Each structure stands twice: as structure tokens, then as C-alpha cells.
Coordinates of C-alpha atoms in Angstrom, one line a residue:
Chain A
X297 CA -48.2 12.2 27.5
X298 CA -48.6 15.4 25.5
X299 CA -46.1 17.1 28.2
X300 CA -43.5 14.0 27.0
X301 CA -44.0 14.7 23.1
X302 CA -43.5 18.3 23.9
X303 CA -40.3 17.9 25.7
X304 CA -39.2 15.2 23.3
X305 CA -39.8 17.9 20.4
X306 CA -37.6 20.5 22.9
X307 CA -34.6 18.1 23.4
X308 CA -34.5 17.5 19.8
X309 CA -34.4 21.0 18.7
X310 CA -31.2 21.9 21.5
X311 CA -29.2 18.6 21.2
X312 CA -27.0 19.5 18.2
X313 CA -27.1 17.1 15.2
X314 CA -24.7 14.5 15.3
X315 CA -24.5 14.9 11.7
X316 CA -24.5 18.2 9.4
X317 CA -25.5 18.9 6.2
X318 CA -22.3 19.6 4.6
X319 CA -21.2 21.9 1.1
X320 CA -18.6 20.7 -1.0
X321 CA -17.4 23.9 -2.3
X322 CA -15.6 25.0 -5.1
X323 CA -13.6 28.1 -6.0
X324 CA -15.9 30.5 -9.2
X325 CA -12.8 29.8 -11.8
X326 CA -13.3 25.6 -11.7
X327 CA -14.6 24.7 -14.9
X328 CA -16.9 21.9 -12.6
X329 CA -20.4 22.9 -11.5
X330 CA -21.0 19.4 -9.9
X331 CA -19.0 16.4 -8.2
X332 CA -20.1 12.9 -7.6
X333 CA -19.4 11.2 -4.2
X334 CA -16.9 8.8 -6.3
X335 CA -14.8 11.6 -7.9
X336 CA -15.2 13.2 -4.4
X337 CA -13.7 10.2 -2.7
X338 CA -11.0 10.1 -5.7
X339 CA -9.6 13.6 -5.0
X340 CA -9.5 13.5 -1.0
X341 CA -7.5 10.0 -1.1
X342 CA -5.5 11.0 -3.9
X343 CA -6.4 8.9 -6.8
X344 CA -7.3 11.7 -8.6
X345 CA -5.8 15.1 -9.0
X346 CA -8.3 16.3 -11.5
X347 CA -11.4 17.6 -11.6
X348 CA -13.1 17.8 -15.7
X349 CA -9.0 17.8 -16.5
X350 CA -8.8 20.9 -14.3
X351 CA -5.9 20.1 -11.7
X352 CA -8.1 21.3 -8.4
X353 CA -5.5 22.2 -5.0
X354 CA -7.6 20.6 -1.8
X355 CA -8.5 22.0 1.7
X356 CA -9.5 19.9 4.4
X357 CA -11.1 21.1 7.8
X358 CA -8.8 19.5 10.8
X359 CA -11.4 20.7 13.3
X360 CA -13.3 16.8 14.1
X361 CA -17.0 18.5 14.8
X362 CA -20.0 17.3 12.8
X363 CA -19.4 19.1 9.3
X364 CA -15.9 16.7 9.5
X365 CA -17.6 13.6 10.6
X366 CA -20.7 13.9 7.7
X367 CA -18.0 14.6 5.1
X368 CA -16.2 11.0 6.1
X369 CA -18.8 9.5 6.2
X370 CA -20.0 10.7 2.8
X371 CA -17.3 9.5 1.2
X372 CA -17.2 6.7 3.3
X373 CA -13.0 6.9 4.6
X374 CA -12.3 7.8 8.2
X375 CA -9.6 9.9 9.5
X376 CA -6.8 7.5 10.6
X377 CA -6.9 6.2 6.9
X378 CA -6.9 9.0 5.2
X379 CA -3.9 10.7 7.2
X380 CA -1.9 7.6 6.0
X381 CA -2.8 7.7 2.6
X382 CA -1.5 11.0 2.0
X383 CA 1.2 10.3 4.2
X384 CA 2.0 7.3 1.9
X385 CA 1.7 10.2 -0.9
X386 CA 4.1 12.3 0.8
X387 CA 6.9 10.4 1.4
X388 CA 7.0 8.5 -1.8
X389 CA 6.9 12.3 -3.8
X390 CA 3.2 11.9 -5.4
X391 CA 0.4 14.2 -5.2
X392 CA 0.1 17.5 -2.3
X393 CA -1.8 16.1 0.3
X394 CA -4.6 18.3 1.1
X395 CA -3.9 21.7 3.1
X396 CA -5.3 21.5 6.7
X397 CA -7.4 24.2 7.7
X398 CA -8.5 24.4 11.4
X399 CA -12.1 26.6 11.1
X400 CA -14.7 26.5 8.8
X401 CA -14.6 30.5 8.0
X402 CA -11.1 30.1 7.0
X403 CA -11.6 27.3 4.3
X404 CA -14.5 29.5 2.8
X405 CA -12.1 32.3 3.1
X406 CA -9.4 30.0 1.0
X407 CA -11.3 28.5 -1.1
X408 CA -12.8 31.7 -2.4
X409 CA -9.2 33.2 -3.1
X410 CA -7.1 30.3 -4.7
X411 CA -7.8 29.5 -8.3
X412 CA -8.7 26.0 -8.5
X413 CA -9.7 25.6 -5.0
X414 CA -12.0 23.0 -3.3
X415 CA -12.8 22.6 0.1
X416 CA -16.1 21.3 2.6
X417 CA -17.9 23.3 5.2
X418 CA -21.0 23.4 6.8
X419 CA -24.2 24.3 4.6
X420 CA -25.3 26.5 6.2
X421 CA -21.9 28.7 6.2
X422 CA -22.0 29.4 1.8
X423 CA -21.7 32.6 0.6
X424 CA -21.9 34.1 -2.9
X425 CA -17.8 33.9 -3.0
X426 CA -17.6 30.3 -3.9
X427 CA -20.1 27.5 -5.7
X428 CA -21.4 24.1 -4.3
X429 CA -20.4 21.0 -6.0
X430 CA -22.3 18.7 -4.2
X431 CA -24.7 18.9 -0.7
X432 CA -23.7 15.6 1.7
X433 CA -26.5 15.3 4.3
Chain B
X76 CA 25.6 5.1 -13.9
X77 CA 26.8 8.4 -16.3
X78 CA 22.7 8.5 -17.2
X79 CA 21.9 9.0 -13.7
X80 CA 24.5 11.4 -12.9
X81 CA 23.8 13.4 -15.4
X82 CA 20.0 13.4 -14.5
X83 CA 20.6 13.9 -10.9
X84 CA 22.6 17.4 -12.4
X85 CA 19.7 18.3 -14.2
X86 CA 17.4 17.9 -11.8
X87 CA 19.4 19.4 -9.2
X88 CA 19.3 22.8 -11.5
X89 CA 15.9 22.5 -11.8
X90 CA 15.2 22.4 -8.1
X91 CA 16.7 25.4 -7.4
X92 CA 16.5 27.1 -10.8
X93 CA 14.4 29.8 -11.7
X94 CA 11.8 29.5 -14.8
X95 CA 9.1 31.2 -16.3
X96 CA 6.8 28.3 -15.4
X97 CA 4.5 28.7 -12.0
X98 CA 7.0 26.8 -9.9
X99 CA 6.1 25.7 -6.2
X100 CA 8.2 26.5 -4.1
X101 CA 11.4 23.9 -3.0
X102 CA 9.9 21.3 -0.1
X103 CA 12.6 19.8 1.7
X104 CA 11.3 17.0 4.8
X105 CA 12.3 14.1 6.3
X106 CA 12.2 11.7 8.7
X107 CA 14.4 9.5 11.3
X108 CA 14.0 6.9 13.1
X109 CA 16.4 6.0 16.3
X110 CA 16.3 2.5 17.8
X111 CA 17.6 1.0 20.8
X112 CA 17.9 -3.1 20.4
X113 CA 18.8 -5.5 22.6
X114 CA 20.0 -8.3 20.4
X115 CA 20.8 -11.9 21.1
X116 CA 21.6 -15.4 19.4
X117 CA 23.9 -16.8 17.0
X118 CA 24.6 -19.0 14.1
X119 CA 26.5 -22.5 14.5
X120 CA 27.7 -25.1 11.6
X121 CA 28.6 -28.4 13.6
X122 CA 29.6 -31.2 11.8
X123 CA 29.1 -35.1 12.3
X124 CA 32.9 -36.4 12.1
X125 CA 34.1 -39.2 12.3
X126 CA 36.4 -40.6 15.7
X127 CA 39.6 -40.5 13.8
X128 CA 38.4 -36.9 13.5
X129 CA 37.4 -36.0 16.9
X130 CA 36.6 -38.7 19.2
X131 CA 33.3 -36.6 20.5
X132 CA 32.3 -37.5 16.8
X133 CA 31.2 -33.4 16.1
X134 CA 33.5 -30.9 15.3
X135 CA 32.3 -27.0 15.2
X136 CA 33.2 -25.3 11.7
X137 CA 31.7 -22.5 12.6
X138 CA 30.1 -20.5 15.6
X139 CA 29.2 -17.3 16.3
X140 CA 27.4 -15.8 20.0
X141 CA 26.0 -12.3 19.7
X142 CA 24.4 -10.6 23.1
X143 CA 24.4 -6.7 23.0
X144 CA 22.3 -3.6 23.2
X145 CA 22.4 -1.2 20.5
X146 CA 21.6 2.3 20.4
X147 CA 21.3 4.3 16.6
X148 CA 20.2 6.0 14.3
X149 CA 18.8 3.3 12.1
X150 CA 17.8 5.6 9.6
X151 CA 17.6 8.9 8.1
X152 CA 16.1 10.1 5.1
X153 CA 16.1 13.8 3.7
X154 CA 13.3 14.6 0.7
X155 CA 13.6 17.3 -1.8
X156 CA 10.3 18.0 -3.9
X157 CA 9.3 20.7 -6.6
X158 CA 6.9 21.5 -8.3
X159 CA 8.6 22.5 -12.0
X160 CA 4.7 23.2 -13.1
X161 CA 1.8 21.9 -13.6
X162 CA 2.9 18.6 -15.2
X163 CA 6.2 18.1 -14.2
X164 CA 7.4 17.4 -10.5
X165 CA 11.3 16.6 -9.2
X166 CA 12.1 14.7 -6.5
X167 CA 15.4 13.7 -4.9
X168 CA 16.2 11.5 -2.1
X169 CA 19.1 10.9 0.1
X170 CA 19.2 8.0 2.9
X171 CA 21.4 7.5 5.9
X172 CA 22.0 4.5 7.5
X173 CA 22.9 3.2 10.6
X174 CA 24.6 6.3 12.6
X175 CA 26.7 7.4 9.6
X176 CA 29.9 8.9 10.4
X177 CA 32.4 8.7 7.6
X178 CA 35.1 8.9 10.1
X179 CA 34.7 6.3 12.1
X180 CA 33.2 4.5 8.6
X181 CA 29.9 3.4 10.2
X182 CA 26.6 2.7 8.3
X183 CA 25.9 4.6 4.5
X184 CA 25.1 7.3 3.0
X185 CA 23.7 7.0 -0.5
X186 CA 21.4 8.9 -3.3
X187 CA 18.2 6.5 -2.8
X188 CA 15.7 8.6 -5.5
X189 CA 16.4 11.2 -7.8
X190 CA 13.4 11.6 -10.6
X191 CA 11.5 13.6 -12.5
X192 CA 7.7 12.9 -13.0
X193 CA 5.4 13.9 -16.2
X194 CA 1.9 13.5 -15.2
X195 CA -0.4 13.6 -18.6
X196 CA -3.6 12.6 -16.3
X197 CA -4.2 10.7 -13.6
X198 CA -4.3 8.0 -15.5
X199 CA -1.0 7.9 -18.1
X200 CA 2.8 9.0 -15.8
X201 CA 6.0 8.7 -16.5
X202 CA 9.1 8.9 -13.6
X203 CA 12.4 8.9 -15.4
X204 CA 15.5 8.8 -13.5
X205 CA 16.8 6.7 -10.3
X206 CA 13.6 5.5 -8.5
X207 CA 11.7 2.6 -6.6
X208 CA 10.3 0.4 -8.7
X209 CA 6.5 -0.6 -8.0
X210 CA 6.4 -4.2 -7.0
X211 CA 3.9 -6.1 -5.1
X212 CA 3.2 -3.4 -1.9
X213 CA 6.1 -2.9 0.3
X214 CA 9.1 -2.5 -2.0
X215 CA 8.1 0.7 -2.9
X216 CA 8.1 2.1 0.8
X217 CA 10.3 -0.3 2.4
X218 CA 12.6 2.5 3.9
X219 CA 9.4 4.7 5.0
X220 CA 9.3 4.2 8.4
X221 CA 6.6 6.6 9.5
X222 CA 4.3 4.6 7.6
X223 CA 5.3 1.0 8.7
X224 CA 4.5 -0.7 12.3
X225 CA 8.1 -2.2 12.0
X226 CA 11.1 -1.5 13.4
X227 CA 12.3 -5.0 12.0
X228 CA 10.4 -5.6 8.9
X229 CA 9.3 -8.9 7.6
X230 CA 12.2 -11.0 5.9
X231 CA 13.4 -9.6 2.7
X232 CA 12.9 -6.0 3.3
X233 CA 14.9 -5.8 6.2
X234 CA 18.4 -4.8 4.6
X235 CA 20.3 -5.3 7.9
X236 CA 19.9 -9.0 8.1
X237 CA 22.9 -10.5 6.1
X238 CA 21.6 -13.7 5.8
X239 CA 19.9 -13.1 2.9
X240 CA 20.6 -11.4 -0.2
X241 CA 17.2 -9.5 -1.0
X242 CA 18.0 -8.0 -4.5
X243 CA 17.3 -12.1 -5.3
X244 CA 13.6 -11.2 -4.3
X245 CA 12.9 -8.0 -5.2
X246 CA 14.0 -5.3 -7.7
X247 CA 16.0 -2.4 -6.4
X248 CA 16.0 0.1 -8.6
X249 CA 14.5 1.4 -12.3
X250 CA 15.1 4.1 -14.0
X251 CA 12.3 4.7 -15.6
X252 CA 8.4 3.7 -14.9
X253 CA 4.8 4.5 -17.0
X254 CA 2.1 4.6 -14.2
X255 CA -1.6 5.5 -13.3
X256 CA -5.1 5.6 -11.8
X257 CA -8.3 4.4 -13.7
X258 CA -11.7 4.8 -11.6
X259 CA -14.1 2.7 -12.5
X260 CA -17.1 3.8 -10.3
X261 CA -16.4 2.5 -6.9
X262 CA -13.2 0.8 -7.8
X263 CA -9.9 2.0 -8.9
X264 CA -7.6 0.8 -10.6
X265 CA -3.6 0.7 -11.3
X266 CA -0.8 -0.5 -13.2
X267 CA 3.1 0.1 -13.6
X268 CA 5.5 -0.6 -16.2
X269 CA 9.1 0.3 -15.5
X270 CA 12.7 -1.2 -16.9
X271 CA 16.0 -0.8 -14.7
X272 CA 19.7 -1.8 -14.5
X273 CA 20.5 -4.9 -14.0
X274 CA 21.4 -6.2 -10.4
X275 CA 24.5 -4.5 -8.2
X276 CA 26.3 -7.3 -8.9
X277 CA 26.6 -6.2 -12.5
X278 CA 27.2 -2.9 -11.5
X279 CA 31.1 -1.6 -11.4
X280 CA 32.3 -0.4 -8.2
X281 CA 35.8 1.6 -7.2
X282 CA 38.9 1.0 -9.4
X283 CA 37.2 0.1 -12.6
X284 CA 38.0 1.4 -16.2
X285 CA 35.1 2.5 -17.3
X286 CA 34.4 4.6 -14.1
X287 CA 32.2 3.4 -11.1
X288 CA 28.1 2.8 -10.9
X289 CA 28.0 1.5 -14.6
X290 CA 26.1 -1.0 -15.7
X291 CA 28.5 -3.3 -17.8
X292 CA 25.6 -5.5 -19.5
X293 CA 23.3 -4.8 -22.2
X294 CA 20.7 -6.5 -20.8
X295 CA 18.1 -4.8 -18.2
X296 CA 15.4 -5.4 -15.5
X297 CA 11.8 -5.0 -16.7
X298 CA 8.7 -5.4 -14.9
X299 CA 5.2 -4.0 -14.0
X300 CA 2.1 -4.3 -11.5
X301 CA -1.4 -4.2 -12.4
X302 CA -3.6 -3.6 -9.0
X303 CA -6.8 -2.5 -7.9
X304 CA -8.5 -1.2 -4.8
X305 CA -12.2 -1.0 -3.7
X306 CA -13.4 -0.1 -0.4
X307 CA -10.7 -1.0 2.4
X308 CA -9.8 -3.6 -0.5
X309 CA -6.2 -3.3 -2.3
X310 CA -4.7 -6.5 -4.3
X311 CA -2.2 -6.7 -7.0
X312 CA 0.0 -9.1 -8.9
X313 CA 3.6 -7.9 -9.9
X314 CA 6.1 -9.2 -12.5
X315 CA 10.1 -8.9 -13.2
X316 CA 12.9 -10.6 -15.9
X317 CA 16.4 -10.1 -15.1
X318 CA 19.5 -11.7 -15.0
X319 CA 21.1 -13.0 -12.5
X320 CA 25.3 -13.1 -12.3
X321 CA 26.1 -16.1 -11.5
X322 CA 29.4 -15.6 -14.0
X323 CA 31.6 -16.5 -10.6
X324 CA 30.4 -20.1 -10.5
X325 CA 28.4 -21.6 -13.5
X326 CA 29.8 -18.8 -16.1
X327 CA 26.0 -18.0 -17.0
X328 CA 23.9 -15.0 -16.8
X329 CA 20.6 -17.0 -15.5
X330 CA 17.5 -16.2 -16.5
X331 CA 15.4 -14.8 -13.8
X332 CA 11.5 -13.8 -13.2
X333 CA 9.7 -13.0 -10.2
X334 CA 6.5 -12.9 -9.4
X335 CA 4.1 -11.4 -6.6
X336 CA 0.9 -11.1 -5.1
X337 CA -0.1 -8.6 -2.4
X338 CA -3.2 -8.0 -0.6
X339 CA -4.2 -5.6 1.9
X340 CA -7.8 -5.1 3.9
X341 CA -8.7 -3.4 6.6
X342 CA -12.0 -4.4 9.0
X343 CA -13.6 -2.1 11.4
X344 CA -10.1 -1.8 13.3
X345 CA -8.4 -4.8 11.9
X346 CA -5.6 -4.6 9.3
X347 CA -3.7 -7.1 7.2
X348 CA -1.2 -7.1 4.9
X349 CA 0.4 -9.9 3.1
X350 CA 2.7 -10.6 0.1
X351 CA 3.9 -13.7 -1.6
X352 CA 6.7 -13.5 -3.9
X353 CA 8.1 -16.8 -6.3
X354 CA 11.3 -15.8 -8.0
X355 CA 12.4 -18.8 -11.1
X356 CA 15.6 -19.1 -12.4
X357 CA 16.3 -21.5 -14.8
X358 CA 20.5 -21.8 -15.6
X359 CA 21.3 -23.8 -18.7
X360 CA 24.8 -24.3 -17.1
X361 CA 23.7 -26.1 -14.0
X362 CA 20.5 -28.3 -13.2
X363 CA 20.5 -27.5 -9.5
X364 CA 17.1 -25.8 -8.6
X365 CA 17.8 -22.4 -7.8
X366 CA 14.2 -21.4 -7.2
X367 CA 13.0 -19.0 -4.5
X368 CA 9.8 -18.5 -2.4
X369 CA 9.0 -15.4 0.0
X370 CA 5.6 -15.0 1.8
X371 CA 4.6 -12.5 4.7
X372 CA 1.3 -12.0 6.9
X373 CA 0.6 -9.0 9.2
X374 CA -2.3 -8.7 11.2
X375 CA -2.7 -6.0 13.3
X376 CA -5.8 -3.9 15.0
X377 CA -5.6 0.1 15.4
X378 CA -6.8 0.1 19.4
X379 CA -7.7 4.0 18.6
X380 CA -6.6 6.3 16.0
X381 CA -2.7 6.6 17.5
X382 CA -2.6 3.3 18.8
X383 CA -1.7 0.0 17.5
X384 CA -0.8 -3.6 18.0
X385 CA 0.3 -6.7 15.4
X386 CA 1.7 -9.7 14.8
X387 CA 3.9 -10.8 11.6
X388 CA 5.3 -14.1 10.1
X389 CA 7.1 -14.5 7.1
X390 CA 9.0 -17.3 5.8
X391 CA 11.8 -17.5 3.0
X392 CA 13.8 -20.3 1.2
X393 CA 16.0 -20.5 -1.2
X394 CA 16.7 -23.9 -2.9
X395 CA 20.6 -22.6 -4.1
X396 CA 21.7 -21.7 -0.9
X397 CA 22.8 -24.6 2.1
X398 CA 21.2 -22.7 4.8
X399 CA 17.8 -21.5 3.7
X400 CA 17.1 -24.3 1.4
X401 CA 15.1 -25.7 4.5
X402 CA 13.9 -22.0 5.2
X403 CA 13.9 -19.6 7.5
X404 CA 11.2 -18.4 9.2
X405 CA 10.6 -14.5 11.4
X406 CA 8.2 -13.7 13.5
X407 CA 7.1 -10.1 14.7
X408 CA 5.1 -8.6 17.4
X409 CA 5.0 -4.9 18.1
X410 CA 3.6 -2.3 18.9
X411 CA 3.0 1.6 18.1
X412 CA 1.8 5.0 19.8
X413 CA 1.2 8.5 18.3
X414 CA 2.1 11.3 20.4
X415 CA 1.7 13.5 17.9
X416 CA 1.2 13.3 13.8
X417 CA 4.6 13.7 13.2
X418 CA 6.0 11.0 15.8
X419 CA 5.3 7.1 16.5
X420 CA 6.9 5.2 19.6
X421 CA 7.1 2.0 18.6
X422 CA 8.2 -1.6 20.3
X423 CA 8.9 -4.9 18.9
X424 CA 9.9 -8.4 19.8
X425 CA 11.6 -10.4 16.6
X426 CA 12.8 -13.5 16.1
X427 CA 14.5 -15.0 13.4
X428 CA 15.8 -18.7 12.9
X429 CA 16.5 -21.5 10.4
X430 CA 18.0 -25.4 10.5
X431 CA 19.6 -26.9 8.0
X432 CA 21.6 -29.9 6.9
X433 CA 24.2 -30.6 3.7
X434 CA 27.2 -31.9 3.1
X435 CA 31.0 -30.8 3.5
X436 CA 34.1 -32.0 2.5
X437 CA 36.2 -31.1 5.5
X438 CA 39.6 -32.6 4.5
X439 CA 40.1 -34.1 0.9
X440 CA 41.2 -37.2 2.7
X441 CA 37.7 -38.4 4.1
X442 CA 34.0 -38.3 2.6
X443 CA 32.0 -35.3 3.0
X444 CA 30.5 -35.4 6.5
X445 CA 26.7 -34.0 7.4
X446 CA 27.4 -30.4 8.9
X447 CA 24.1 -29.0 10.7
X448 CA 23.4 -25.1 10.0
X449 CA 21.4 -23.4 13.2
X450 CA 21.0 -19.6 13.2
X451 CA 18.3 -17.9 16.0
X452 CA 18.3 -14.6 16.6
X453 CA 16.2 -12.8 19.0
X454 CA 16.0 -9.0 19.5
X455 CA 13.9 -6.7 21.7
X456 CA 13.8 -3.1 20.1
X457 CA 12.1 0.5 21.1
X458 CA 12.3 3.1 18.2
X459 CA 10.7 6.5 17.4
X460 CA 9.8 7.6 14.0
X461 CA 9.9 11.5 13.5
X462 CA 9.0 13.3 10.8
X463 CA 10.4 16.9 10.0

């Protein structure tokens, strides 16, 4: 039995979370230091292209692994939906759909660099170059 | 109109001006969307005569057979956007239609959008210019076809079925419109306001004195949607007054007002979309009932994030017109694929038909005889949507 709780404990630590804990991240010159989930949701589906009356410019990481699926689920959209909502935006000339960004490294890499700049990566991948608006878990 | 022209110029500079704003930079996209149909069916008005007439007792006033496959461009639409800065955005749109070739004179080519939007906030905007008014859901991207299941959309928005005169149901154009957003925790909600020209019919075409595309009336279109959306939720309820020319026959300028409801909801992998749309007219000049009544369902289910399947009726009648004053009815089944983001494969079956019954006076010299209206169109279509 111990042998089983052992193993149990082993497979748990190797078998990669289906879900990561997941950084909203912000650029140093946005006014915000926080973000709810609702003004999250807002921004990413294009209801909102402000953040605290700052105008904020989007990333979003294209790359479906874990830190992708906990930020959907967060703000509780999924991918197909949100794909047509800013392709509603786009062809009827409203707001920039979000950039796509393929890797984690090179959102933090944008975000850090473009004034007004938000974008979500993995926790665990913040540096000192940006803030964190909000954790999703 | 001179207004619009002269807007279009301006924006036009402003595109490709230079400023000392931080401009984006000049986006130009688009999409097309070729189609092969296989159409077949046809429309017949057969009278009940009487023997002195023809002895068979029916006599056809009018028949038509169509059976043909089609290949074209059904549409194409090319998108300028910029950026002018932070506040201000220009957009202009030009659509295509049908396989236009001005030399053989097939389908169109015409300026569909050309605005400029001042955003304040999210939640106060103004577009000013030639643009798509927002009422109930569809009208506003009836001509997107990327982002519609269709290749034959449900009854009034599909433009290629001459049947029907659609300006009666929904507004074409405004030229200018107050919009926003306002979240209220987990829901969000909209409105529009906007004011247009008043219908085409009002509008002066080629040979006219005071120059073409002007609006010779003094009275205008207004209208506005108030909506919301929560969750996979969206509803809203729509409203226009107009005019409708009906100088030609009653000498009037009716009184017209339409009004709309749209839903749309989305469940696990189901999707549905409906509209119903009243239109009232009320002529002082006539006491015929000229009323009109519009309703669509779709109902489709995404079988994984680039496939789809659904199913659409809509229904239509129009109590001033002999042939849909007993309605007429479509009914769509299709289907889509993704290849990639940029391109859908789609497939439809569509069927359109209506039955009626009135009277005609066929020769001055007898009473009017009951003439029987069939129309039933069938078409089998395969079209890709690309975006560029």
C-alpha cells in the first residue's frame, strides 16, 4: 500500500498539469496595477479597448498548451468563439483584434517593449521587465 | 449623395495622408467567396378561365423553367482601415458582385462603407459617413461571408433573390450612427442610434438635374438598437421610421416603422441564431394593409473547432404584394470546413417556394378570373470563403 501512495505521489509530480498557473501581464508604463477577470474578459472579446481610460494594444499566445487553456478558462470563452468575435471585429472595421504570438518568451519579450502592452504567460516565466495584473490558477 | 462624396474625398486623403498624429499604418484585406450552384425551379401564374376563353378552362399568364449550374464569383470585398490616432479610425469599403466585368456588364461594383469613427470611450462612438446601420444582428454583416455558415442566407438578406424587395425589411444605409459598450459586471451591454437617407427609391439615379445619388426628400431614416449579452447570451430589439415611396401608385410617402428582435445562444457545441422583424406602414391614401412580417431560425452544432453543420428556416410575407401575401417560406441546410483560418469550404442545399391566389382582369370584357402564383426554387451550392 505504502509502495501505491508512493508511486501515486511520483506520477503526480511527472504528469504535467493540465492546467497552469497563468500571469496576466502588463507593460511598466500602464497606469493599471490590477485587472479583474470581468475587465479581463472585456478586453480579449473586444468590448473594451480600455484599461483605467488607458487604450491597452493585446497579445495573445496562439500556442494551445496549458498556460492557453487556464487563460480560457479563466475568462471563461474558448478558442473557436473568440477567433470569431474578433473576426466579426475585423471585417466590420472595429477594434485590432489581438496580435498572435506563437511562444511564451516572445509575448514577455513584447509586452515588455510596447507601451501600453498586455499579454498572458505562464507564472512561472515573469521577469522584472513587466508587472502582473492578475494570477489565474 | 454630394455629402458622401465629399466625405469619401476626405477620408480618402486621410488614408494615405501624412500627419503629425501617431498614425497606424494603412490595412488593406479582404475576402471572396466563389460558388458553384446548381440551380433549378421556376415560377408559374395559371389562371382559371373561362371555356369561351380556353376550353381546358386554365390559361398560363406566365411561366418561367430555370435548370443550370453556375460557377462565380459571388462576392468580393476589399477593406481599407487606418488608424488616424488614438481616437479616430477610417474605414472604406468596396464590394463586388457577382463576377464583375464591366465589359460584358455582369454583376456590380459599388462603394459599400466609407466612414470615419470617433471613439470617446468604449462606451459613447460616433461613425459619420456611408455605413451599415446596426439593426437587429445580421444586417450589419450581411455581406461578411467568412463569418456566416451561408452561402444562401435566410430570406431578406439574400440580395440575389428578386422576389423580394429587402430595403422594405431592413435599412440599407445611414450616414451617421452614436454607439457603445456598457459592462455591468458579468453582462454587457449596447445600444445604437443612427439617421440615414431615405430609401433608393428616393434616391436620383443617371440623367437627373440635380446630379445622381441625391436624396430628393427632406425627410430621413432613423433608428437604433439597444442589446445586451451575457455569457454565450446576446438579444436585442431594434427600431426604424422612414418613408416609403409609394408616389407611383397611391401619390403618398407612407409612413413606415420597423421593428426587430434578435437572439443568439450558444450551448456546449450548439448555436442558434434567430431574428424576427414586423415592418407597419400605415398610407392615409389607401386602406389596403401593407404590413410586413420576417422571421428566421438557425440551428447549427460546431462538430469541432473547423467543422460545422445547420439547418435554417425563415419565412416572409408581405400583405401588399399578390405573391407573398400568402408567404414564402426558405429552408437551408449546409455545411462548413476550415482548412485553414483564412478559408471555409462550405455546402448548402436551399429551397425556396410560395403559393398564392388573387384576382386578374385578363381582358376588360370578362370578370377578373382567379390566377394561381407558384414559385419553387431549389439550388445545390459549394463555395469557399477566403480571406486575404
Amino acid at each position: 500500500m505504502k509502495k501505491m501512495y508512493l508511486l501515486a505521489i511520483l506520477l503526480s509530480l511527472t504528469i504535467p498539469n493540465i492546467y497552469a498557473q497563468v500571469a496576466i501581464i502588463a507593460n511598466k508604463g500602464v497606469s493599471a496595477n490590477s485587472v479583474s477577470i470581468a475587465q479581463l474578459k472585456n478586453l480579449y472579446t473586444l468590448q473594451s479597448s480600455e484599461l483605467n481610460s488607458q487604450k491597452v494594444r493585446l497579445y495573445f499566445l496562439t500556442n494551445e498548451g496549458s498556460t492557453l487553456s487556464t487563460f480560457l478558462k479563466g475568462i471563461g470563452e474558448n478558442n473557436g468563439d473568440l477567433k470569431k468575435q474578433w473576426l466579426k471585429a475585423k471585417l466590420t472595421g472595429g477594434s485590432t483584434p489581438p496580435e498572435p504570438v506563437s511562444s511564451e518568451d516572445d509575448v514577455l519579450s513584447k509586452v515588455s517593449s510596447t507601451a501600453g502592452a498586455i499579454g498572458f504567460i505562464s507564472a512561472d516565466k515573469v521577469n522584472s521587465n513587466v508587472k502582473v495584473l492578475l494570477e489565474i490558477k | 449623395m454630394k455629402k458622401t462624396k465629399t466625405v469619401l474625398f476626405v477620408l480618402i486623403m486621410a488614408l494615405m495622408s501624412q500627419s503629425n498624429f501617431a498614425q497606424s499604418d494603412l490595412q488593406v484585406f479582404g475576402f471572396f467567396q466563389g460558388s458553384v450552384s446548381k440551380l433549378k425551379g421556376g415560377y408559374s401564374a395559371i389562371a382559371d378561365v373561362p371555356a369561351m376563353v380556353n376550353p381546358t378552362g386554365k390559361l398560363v399568364l406566365s411561366e418561367k423553367k430555370d435548370d443550370y449550374t453556375n460557377p462565380s464569383i459571388q462576392q468580393l470585398n476589399l477593406f481599407f482601415r487606418k488608424e488616424l490616432n488614438e481616437k479616430f479610425t477610417a474605414w472604406v469599403n468596396f464590394e463586388i458582385l457577382g463576377s464583375y466585368n464591366s465589359g460584358n456588364s455582369w454583376g456590380s461594383f459599388s462603394l459599400e462603407e466609407a466612414w470615419v469613427n470617433y471613439q470617446m470611450n468604449n462606451a459613447f462612438n460616433v461613425k459619420a459617413g456611408l455605413l451599415i446601420p446596426r439593426f437587429a444582428y445580421l444586417n450589419e454583416i450581411k455581406n461578411r461571408m467568412p463569418l456566416l455558415p451561408y452561402i444562401t442566407r435566410p430570406l431578406v438578406y439574400e440580395s440575389s433573390n428578386k422576389t423580394i424587395n429587402y430595403s422594405h425589411f431592413v435599412p440599407e444605409r445611414a450616414f451617421v450612427q452614436a454607439y457603445g459598450y456598457i459592462p455591468v459586471s458579468d453582462i454587457t451591454f449596447d445600444y445604437a442610434v443612427f439617421a440615414g437617407p431615405s430609401e433608393n427609391s428616393y434616391i436620383s439615379g443617371s440623367g437627373a438635374t440635380g446630379g445622381t445619388s441625391v436624396d430628393t426628400t427632406n425627410f430621413k431614416l432613423f433608428g437604433g438598437r439597444v442589446g445586451a449579452k451575457y455569457s454565450d447570451l446576446r438579444f436585442g430589439v431594434s427600431f426604424t421610421s422612414d418613408k416609403d415611396n409609394q408616389q407611383a401608385t397611391i401619390q403618398e410617402d407612407v409612413s413606415r416603422t420597423r421593428f426587430a428582435f434578435d437572439l443568439g445562444y450558444s450551448l456546449y457545441n450548439f448555436f442558434f441564431d434567430a431574428e424576427y422583424i414586423a415592418v407597419n406602414l400605415k398610407p392615409k391614401n389607401s386602406t389596403k394593409n401593407q404590413n410586413k412580417l420576417f422571421y428566421y431560425g438557425t440551428l447549427g452544432y460546431n462538430i469541432t473547432d473547423d467543422l460545422f453543420a445547420y439547418g435554417s428556416y425563415s419565412y416572409l410575407k408581405d400583405e401588399n404584394d399578390n405573391i407573398l401575401n400568402s408567404g414564402m417560406k426558405g429552408l437551408i441546410f449546409g455545411m462548413g470546413f476550415k482548412p485553414l483560418e483564412s478559408v471555409v469550404i462550405k455546402g448548402s442545399y436551399a429551397a425556396y417556394y410560395a403559393k398564392s391566389s388573387f384576382d386578374v382582369v385578363i381582358n376588360p370584357n370578362i370578370p377578373a378570373v382567379n390566377t394561381n402564383v407558384d414559385i419553387d426554387y431549389k439550388s445545390y451550392q459549394i463555395a469557399v470563403s477566403v480571406l486575404f
